[in-house]
Coordinates of C-alpha atoms in Angstrom, one line a residue:
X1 CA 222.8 46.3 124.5
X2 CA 219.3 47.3 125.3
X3 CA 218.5 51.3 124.7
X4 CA 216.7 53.1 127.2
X5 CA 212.8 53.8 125.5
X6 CA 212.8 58.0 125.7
X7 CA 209.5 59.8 125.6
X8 CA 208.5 61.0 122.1
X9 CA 208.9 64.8 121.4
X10 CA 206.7 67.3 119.7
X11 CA 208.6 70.2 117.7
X12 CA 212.0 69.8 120.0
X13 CA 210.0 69.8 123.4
X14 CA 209.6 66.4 125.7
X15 CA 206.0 65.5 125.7
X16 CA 204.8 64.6 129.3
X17 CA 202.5 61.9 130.1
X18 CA 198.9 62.2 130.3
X19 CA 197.9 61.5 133.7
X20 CA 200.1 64.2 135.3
X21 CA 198.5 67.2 133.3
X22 CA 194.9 65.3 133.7
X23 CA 195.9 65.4 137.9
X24 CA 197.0 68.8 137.6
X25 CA 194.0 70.2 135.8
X26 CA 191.9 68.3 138.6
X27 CA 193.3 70.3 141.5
X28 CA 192.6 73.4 139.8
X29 CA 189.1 72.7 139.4
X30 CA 188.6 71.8 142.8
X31 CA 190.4 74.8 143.8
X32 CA 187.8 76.9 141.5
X33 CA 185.0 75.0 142.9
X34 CA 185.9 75.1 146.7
X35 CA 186.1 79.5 146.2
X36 CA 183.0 79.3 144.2
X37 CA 181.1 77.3 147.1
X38 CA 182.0 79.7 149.4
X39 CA 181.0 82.5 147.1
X40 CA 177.7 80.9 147.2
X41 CA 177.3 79.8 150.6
X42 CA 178.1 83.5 151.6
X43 CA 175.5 84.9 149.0
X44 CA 173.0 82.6 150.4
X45 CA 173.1 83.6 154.0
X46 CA 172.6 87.4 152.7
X47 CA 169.6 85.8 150.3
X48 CA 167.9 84.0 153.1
X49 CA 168.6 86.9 155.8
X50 CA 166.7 89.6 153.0
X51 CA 163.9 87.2 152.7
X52 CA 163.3 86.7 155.8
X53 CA 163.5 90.8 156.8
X54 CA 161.5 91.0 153.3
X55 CA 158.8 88.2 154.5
X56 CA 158.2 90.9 157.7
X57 CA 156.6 93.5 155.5
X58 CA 153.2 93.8 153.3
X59 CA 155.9 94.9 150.5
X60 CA 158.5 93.1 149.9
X61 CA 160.7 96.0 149.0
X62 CA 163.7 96.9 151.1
X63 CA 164.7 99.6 149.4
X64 CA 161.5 101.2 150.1
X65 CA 161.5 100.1 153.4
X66 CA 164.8 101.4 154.5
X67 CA 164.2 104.7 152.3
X68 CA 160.7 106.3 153.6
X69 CA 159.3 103.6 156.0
X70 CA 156.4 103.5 154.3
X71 CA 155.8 99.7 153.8
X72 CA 153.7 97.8 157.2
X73 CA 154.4 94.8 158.5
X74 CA 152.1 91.8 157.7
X75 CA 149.4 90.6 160.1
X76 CA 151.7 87.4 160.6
X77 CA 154.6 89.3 161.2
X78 CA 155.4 88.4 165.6
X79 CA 157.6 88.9 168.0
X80 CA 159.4 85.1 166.4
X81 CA 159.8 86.3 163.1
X82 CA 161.7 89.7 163.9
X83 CA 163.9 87.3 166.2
X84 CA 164.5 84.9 163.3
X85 CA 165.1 87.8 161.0
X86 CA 167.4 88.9 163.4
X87 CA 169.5 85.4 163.7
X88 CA 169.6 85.3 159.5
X89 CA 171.1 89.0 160.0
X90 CA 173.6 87.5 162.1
X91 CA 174.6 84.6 160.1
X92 CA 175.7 86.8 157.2
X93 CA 179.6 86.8 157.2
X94 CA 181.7 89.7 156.4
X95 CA 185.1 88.7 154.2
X96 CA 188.2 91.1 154.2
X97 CA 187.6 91.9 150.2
X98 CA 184.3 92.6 150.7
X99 CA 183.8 94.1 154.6
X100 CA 182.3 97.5 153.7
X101 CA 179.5 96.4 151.3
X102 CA 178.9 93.6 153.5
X103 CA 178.7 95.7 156.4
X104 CA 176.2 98.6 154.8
X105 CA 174.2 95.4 153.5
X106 CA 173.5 94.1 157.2
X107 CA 173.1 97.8 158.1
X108 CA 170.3 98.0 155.7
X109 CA 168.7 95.1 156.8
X110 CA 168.5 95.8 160.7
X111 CA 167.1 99.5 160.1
X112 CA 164.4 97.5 158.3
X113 CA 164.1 95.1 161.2
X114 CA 164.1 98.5 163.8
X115 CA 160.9 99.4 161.4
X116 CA 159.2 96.0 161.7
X117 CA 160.1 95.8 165.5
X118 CA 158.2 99.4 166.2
X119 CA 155.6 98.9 164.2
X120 CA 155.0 95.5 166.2
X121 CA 154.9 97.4 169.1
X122 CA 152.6 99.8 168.3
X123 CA 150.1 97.2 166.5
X124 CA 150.4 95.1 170.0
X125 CA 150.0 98.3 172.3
X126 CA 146.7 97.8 174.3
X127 CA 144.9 100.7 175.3
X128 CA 144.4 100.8 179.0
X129 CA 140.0 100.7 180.0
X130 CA 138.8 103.9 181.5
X131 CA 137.0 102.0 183.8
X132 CA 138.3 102.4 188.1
X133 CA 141.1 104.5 186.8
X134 CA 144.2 105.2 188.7
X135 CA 147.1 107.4 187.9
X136 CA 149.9 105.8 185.9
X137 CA 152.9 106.6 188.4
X138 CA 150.5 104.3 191.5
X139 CA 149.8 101.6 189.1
X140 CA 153.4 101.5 188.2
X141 CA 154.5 101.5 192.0
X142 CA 152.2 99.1 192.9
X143 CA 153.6 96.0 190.9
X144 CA 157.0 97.3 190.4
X145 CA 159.6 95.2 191.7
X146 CA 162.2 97.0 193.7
X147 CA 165.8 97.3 192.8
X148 CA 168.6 98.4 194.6
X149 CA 171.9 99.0 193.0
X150 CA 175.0 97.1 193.7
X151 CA 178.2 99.1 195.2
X152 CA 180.0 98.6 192.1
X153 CA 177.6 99.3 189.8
X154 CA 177.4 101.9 187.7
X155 CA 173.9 104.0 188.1
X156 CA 172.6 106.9 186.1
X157 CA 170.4 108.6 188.4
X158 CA 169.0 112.2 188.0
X159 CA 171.5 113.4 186.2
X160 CA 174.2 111.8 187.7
X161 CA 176.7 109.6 187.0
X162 CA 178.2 106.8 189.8
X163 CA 180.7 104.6 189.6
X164 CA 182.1 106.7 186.3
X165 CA 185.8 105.6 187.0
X166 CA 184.7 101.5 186.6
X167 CA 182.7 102.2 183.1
X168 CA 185.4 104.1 182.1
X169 CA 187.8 101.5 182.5
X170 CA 185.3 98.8 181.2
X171 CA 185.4 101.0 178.0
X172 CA 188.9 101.4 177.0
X173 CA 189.8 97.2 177.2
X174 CA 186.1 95.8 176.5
X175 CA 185.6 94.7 173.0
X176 CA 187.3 95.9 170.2
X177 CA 189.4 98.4 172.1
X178 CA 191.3 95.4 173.6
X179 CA 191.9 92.0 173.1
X180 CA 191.5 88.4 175.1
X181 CA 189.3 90.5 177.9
X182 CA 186.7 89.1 180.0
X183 CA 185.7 91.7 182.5
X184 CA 182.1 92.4 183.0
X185 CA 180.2 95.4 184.7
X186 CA 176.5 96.4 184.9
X187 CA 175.0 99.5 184.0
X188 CA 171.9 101.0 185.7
X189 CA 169.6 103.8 184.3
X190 CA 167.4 105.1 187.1
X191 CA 163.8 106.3 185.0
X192 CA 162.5 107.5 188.4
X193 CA 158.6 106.4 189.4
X194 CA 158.8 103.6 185.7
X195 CA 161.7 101.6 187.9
X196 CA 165.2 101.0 186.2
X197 CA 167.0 99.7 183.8
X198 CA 169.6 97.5 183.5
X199 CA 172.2 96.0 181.4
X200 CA 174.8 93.6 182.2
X201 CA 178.1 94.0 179.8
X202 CA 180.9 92.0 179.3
X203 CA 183.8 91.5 177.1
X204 CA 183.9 88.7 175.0
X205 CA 187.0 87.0 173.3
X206 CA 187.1 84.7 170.4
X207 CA 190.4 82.7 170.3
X208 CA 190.0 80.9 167.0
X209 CA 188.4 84.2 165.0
X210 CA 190.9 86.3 167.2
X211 CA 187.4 88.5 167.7
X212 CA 186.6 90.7 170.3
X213 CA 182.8 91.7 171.4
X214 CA 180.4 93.3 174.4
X215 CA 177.7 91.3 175.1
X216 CA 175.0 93.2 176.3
X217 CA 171.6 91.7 178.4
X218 CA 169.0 94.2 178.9
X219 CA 166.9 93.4 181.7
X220 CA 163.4 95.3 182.1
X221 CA 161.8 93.6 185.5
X222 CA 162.3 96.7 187.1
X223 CA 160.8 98.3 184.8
X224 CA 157.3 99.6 183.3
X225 CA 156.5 101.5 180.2
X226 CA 153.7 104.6 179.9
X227 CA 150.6 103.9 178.1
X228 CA 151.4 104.1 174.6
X229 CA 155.3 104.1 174.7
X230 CA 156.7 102.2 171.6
X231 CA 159.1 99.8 173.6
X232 CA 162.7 100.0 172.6
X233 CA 164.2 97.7 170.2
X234 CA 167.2 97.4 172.2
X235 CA 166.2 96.1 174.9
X236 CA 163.8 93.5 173.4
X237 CA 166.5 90.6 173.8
X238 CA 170.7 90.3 174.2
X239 CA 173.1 92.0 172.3
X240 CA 176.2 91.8 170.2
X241 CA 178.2 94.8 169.8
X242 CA 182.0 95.9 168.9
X243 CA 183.3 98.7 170.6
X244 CA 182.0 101.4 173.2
X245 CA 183.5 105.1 173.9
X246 CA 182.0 108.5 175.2
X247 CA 181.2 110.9 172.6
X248 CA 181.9 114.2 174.2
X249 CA 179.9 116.4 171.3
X250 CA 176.6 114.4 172.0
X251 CA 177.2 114.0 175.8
X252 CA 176.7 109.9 176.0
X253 CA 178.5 106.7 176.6
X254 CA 178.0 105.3 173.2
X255 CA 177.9 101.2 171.9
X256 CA 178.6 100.7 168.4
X257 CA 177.6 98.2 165.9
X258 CA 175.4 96.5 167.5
X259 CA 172.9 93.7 166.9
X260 CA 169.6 96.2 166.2
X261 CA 171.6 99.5 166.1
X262 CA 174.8 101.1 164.2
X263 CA 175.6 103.2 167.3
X264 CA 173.5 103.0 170.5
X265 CA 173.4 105.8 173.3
X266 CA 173.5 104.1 176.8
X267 CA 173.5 106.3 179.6
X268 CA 174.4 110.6 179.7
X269 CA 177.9 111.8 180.5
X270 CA 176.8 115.1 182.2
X271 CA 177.5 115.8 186.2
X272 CA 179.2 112.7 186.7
X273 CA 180.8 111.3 190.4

């Protein structure tokens, strides 16, 4: 009879083949190597989103930057290279281990881009000519587009508050407060003889992140800033924040974490209708 050939044994153990252990070892490595690549890829974004903030300023220290202020934007630094500092900024993503580092990094970095973005204001400013002078209030009237508000919007207008029910409701479902909500409402500051304000927002819902989000679009049209007024950040192009709510011990309607601001005051509470 033929006997059945048994693997050889080491020290009372079975020895097991080659190959299997050799397989085995592989799919650890690529395990290793797959975290590792996304430890890099996510290190990479932040890397290229603090160059790029860093590349806006004559020194290239964000530390400094964010600390005192003191560091001025380059002579190449535009209006395109805030925006693209901007875009790295929102590239960067936050992972559950690491969410509140990550999230005081990009905090950092847009407080320096808020510094670029007024400086660039300033530096573009253009002082008006003396020359066949007219009051600032008639030179705003006479090329201001007119505006008038929507029934259902929701209008700040000296000192009052319309439509307070519909923000209200737009607050506690939009964004982070609720989940798979699309409604949309637009909020308009009156700024009396410089024209209005406006901003369109609406809930936005990500199925496949399972990520809620306001989007906010300023629109200025209607609007027309004093001589000299450093223009506000905010309004320079559309938003992406979390959550709103009404802070009662500052007196505003309040966004939060958005694009160019940790917490952003929209319009006053006081003597609403």
């Amino acid at each position: 009879m033929y006997r059945t050939k048994e693997t050889p044994k080491l020290n009372g153990s079975t020895v097991q083949p080659k190959g299997k252990g050799i397989i085995g070892l592989f799919i650890i490595l690529c395990g290793v190597l797959l975290m590792h690549g996304c430890n890099i890829e996510d290190a990479s974004k932040k890397d290229i989103a603090s160059k790029k903030v860093g590349d806006l300023f004559q020194v290239e220290d964000l530390k400094k930057v964010k600390e005192d202020g003191s560091s001025r934007i380059k002579d190449s630094t535009d209006q395109e290279k805030i925006n693209e500092a901007l875009e790295a900024i929102e590239e960067i993503e936050v992972s559950d281990e690491e969410q509140r580092e990550t999230y005081e990094f990009i905090f950092g970095l847009r407080s320096a881009v808020v510094i670029a973005q007024n400086q660039l204001n300033v530096r573009d400013a253009e002082p008006k000519s003396s020359e066949n002078f007219e009051s600032q209030d008639e030179q705003i009237e006479e090329d201001l587009p007119d505006y008038q508000p929507d029934e259902k919007d929701v209008v700040w207008k000296t000192n009052e508050l319309k439509n307070k029910d519909i923000l209200e409701e737009f607050m506690k479902v939009a964004g982070e407060n609720g989940k798979n909500n699309t409604s949309e409402i637009r909020v308009v500051k009156d700024e009396g003889s410089q024209g209005v304000l406006i901003y369109d927002l609406k809930s936005m819902y990500d199925k496949n992140a399972d990520q809620s989000w306001i989007r906010v679009t300023p629109d200025v049209s209607h609007y027309r800033a004093l001589e000299n007024e450093v223009q506000n950040v905010f309004n320079n192009a559309p938003q992406q924040c979390g959550y709103m709510s009404k802070d009662e011990a500052e007196g505003f309607y309040k966004l939060f974490e958005c694009r160019t601001h940790w917490e952003y005051h929209l319009i006053p509470i006081a003597n609403q209708q």
